[in-house]
Coordinates of C-alpha atoms in Angstrom, one line a residue:
X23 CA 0.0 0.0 0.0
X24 CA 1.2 3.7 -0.9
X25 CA 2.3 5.8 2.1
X26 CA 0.3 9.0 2.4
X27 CA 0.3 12.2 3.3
X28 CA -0.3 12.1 7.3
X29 CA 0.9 8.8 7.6
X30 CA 3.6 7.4 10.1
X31 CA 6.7 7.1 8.8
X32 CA 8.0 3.9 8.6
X33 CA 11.0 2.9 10.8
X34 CA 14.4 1.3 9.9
X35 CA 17.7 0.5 10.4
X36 CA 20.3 1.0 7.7
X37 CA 24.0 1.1 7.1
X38 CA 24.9 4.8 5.8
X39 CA 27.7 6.8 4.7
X40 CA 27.9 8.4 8.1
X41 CA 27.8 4.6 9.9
X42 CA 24.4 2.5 10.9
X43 CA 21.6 4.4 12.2
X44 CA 18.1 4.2 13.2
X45 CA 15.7 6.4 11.3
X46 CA 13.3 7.8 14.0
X47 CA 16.2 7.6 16.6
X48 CA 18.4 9.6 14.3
X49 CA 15.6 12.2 13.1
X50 CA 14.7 12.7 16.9
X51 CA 13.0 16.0 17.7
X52 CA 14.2 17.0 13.7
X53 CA 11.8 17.4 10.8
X54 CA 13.2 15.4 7.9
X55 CA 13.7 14.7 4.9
X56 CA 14.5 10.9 2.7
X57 CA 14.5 11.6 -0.6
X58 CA 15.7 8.9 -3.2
X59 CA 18.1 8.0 -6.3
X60 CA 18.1 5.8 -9.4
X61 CA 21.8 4.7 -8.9
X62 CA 25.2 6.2 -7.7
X63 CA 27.2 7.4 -10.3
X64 CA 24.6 9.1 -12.1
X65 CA 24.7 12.3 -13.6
X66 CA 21.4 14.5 -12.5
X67 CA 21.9 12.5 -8.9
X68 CA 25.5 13.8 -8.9
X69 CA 24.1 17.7 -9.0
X70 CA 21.2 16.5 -6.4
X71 CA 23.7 15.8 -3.8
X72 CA 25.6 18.3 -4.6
X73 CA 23.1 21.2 -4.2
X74 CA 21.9 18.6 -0.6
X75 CA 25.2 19.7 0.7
X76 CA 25.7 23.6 -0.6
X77 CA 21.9 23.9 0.9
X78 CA 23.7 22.8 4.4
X79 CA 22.9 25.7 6.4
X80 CA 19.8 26.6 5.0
X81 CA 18.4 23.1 5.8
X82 CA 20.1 23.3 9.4
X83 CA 18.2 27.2 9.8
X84 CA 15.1 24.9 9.5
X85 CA 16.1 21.9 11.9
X86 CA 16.0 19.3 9.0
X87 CA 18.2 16.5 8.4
X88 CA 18.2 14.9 5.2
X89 CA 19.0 11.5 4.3
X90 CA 19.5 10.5 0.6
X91 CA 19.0 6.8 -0.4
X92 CA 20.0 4.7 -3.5
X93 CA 19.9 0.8 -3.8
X94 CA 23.4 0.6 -4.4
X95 CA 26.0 -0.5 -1.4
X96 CA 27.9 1.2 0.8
X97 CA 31.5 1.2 -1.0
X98 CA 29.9 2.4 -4.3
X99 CA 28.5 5.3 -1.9
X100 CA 31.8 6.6 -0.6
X101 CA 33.4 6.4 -3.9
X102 CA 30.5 8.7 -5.3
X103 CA 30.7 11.2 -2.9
X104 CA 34.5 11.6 -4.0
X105 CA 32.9 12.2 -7.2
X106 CA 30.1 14.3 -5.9
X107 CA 32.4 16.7 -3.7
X108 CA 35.1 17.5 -6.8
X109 CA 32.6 17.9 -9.6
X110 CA 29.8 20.4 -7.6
X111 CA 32.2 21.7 -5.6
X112 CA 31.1 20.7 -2.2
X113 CA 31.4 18.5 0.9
X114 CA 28.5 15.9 1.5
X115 CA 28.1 15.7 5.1
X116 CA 24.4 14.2 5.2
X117 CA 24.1 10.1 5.2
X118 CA 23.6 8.1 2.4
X119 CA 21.7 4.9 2.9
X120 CA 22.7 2.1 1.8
X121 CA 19.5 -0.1 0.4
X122 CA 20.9 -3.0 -1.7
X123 CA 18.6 -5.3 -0.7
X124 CA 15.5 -2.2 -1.0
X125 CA 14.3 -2.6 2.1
X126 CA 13.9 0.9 3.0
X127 CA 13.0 1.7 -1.2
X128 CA 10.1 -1.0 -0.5
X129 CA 8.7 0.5 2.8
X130 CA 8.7 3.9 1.2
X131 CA 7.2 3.3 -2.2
X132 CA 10.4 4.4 -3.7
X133 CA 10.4 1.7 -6.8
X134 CA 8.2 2.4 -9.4
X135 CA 7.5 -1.2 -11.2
X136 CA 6.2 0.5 -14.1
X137 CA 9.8 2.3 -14.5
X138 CA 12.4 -0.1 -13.4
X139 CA 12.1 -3.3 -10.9
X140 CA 15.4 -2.5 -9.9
X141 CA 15.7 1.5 -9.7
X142 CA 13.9 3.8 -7.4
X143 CA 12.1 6.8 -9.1
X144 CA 13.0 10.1 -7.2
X145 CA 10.8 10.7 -4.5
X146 CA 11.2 13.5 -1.5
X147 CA 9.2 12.7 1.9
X148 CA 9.1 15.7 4.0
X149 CA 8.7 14.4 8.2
X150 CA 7.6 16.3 11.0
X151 CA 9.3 15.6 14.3
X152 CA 6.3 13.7 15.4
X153 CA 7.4 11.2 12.4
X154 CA 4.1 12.1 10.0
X155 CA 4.8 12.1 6.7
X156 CA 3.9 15.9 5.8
X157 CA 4.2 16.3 1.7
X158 CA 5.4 13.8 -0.9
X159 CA 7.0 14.5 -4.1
X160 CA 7.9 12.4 -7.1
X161 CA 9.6 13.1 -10.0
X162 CA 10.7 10.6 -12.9
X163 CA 14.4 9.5 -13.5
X164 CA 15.1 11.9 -16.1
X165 CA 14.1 15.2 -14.0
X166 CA 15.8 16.6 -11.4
X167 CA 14.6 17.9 -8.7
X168 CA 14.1 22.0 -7.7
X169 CA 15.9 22.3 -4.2
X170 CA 14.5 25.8 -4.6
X171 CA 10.7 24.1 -4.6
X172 CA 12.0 21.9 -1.8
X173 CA 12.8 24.4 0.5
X174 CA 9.3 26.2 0.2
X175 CA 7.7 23.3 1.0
X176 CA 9.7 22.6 4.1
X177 CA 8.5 26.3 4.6
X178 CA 5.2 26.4 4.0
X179 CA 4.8 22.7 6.1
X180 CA 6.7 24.9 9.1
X181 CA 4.9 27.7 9.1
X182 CA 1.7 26.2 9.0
X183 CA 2.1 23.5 11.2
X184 CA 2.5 26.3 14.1
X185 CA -0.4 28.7 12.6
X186 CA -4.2 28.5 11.4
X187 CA -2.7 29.7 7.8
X188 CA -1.9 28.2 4.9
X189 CA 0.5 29.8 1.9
X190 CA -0.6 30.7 -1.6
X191 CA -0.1 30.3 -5.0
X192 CA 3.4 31.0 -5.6
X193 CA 4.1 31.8 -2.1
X194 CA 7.8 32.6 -0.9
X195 CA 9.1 33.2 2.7
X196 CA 8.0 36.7 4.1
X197 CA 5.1 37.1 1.3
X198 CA 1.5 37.0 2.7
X199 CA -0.1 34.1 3.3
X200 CA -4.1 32.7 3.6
X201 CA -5.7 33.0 7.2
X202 CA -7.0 29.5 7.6
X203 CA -11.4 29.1 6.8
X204 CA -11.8 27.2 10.0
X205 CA -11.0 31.4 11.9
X206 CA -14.0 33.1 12.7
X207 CA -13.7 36.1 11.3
X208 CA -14.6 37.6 15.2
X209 CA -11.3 36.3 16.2
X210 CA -9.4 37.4 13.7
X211 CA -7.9 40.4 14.7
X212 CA -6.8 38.6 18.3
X213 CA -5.1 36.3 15.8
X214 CA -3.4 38.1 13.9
X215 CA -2.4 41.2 15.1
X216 CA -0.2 42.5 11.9
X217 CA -3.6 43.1 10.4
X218 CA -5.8 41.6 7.3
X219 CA -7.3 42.0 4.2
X220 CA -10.9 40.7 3.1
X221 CA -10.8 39.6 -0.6
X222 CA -14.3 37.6 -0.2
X223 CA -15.7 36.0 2.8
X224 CA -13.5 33.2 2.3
X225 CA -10.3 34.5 0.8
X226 CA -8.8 36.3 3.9
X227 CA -5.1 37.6 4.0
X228 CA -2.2 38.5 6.7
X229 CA 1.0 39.3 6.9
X230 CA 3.4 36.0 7.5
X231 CA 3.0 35.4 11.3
X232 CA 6.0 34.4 12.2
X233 CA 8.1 37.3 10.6

């Protein structure tokens, strides 16, 4: 069965790049984020990584840790990262799981039988600290992923997760976002103090809360 959106997590244990760990143990009070790869030593995976490990500090600003996964072993993933770190320029510091047997691509839905039987498509679960599965994206082999889109995401989850909001079309940190249709508009301006705007009864705006 497909893993949804405010589903548990699954659990595992796994040899990675950064030595075994235990998924929930390692995530602790972190949100998270597994996202997938085809194969090591693969061009548009090489540049994934790569940007995973430039965005370092911008994923740490949001308390996430970010595991990548591929169905190759662990050798082949310490060789790569040589590669990864000369040709984009970085330093990976995040683990890489090591799924061989695709265990952990199995529990997550990661292998597409329609694509391959072998290779995982790329997918991106985004984990809250209470280990719910928050937003789910998946892309095909052939198309990276935007770390720019990823980021929002993580974003948008964060912000509303903490207020009766949710974020808009387009919506980029700091822009205004959609106070949520379950606020009575009496208790609105207790709310949200920055102010609001009425577009129709249902289409109500404020200033990001937590900026």
């Amino acid at each position: 069965m497909s893993l949804r959106i405010g589903d548990y997590a699954p659990n595992f244990s796994a040899q990675t790049t950064l030595g075994e760990i235990d998924f929930h143990q390692w995530l602790g009070d972190s949100w998270g984020i597994i996202y997938s790869h085809p194969a090591d030593f693969t061009p548009v995976c090489t540049t994934e990584l790569g940007r995973t490990a430039q965005l370092k500090d911008e994923f740490e600003k949001r308390g996430t840790k970010v595991a990548a996964i591929s169905t190759d072993d662990l050798d082949s993933h310490i060789g790569w990262i040589d590669d990864i770190n000369e040709t984009q320029n970085t330093q990976v510091e995040f683990p890489i799981i090591a799924d061989a047997d695709k265990k952990v691509a199995t529990l997550y839905n990661m292998i597409h039988p329609n694509f391959s039987t072998t290779a995982t498509v790329r997918s991106v679960y985004f984990i809250d600290p209470d280990k719910k599965i928050q937003a789910i994206i998946t892309y095909p082999a052939s198309t990276g992923r935007n770390f720019a889109e990823i980021l929002r995401v993580l974003d948008s989850l964060q912000l509303t997760a903490e207020h009766s909001v949710a974020t808009p079309v387009d919506w980029e940190l700091g822009q205004d976002v959609i106070i949520s249709p379950s606020v009575k508009q009496e208790d609105v301006e207790a709310k949200f103090p920055k102010g609001h705007r009425v577009i129709k009864p249902y289409l109500r705006y404020t200033p990001q809360p937590n900026k």
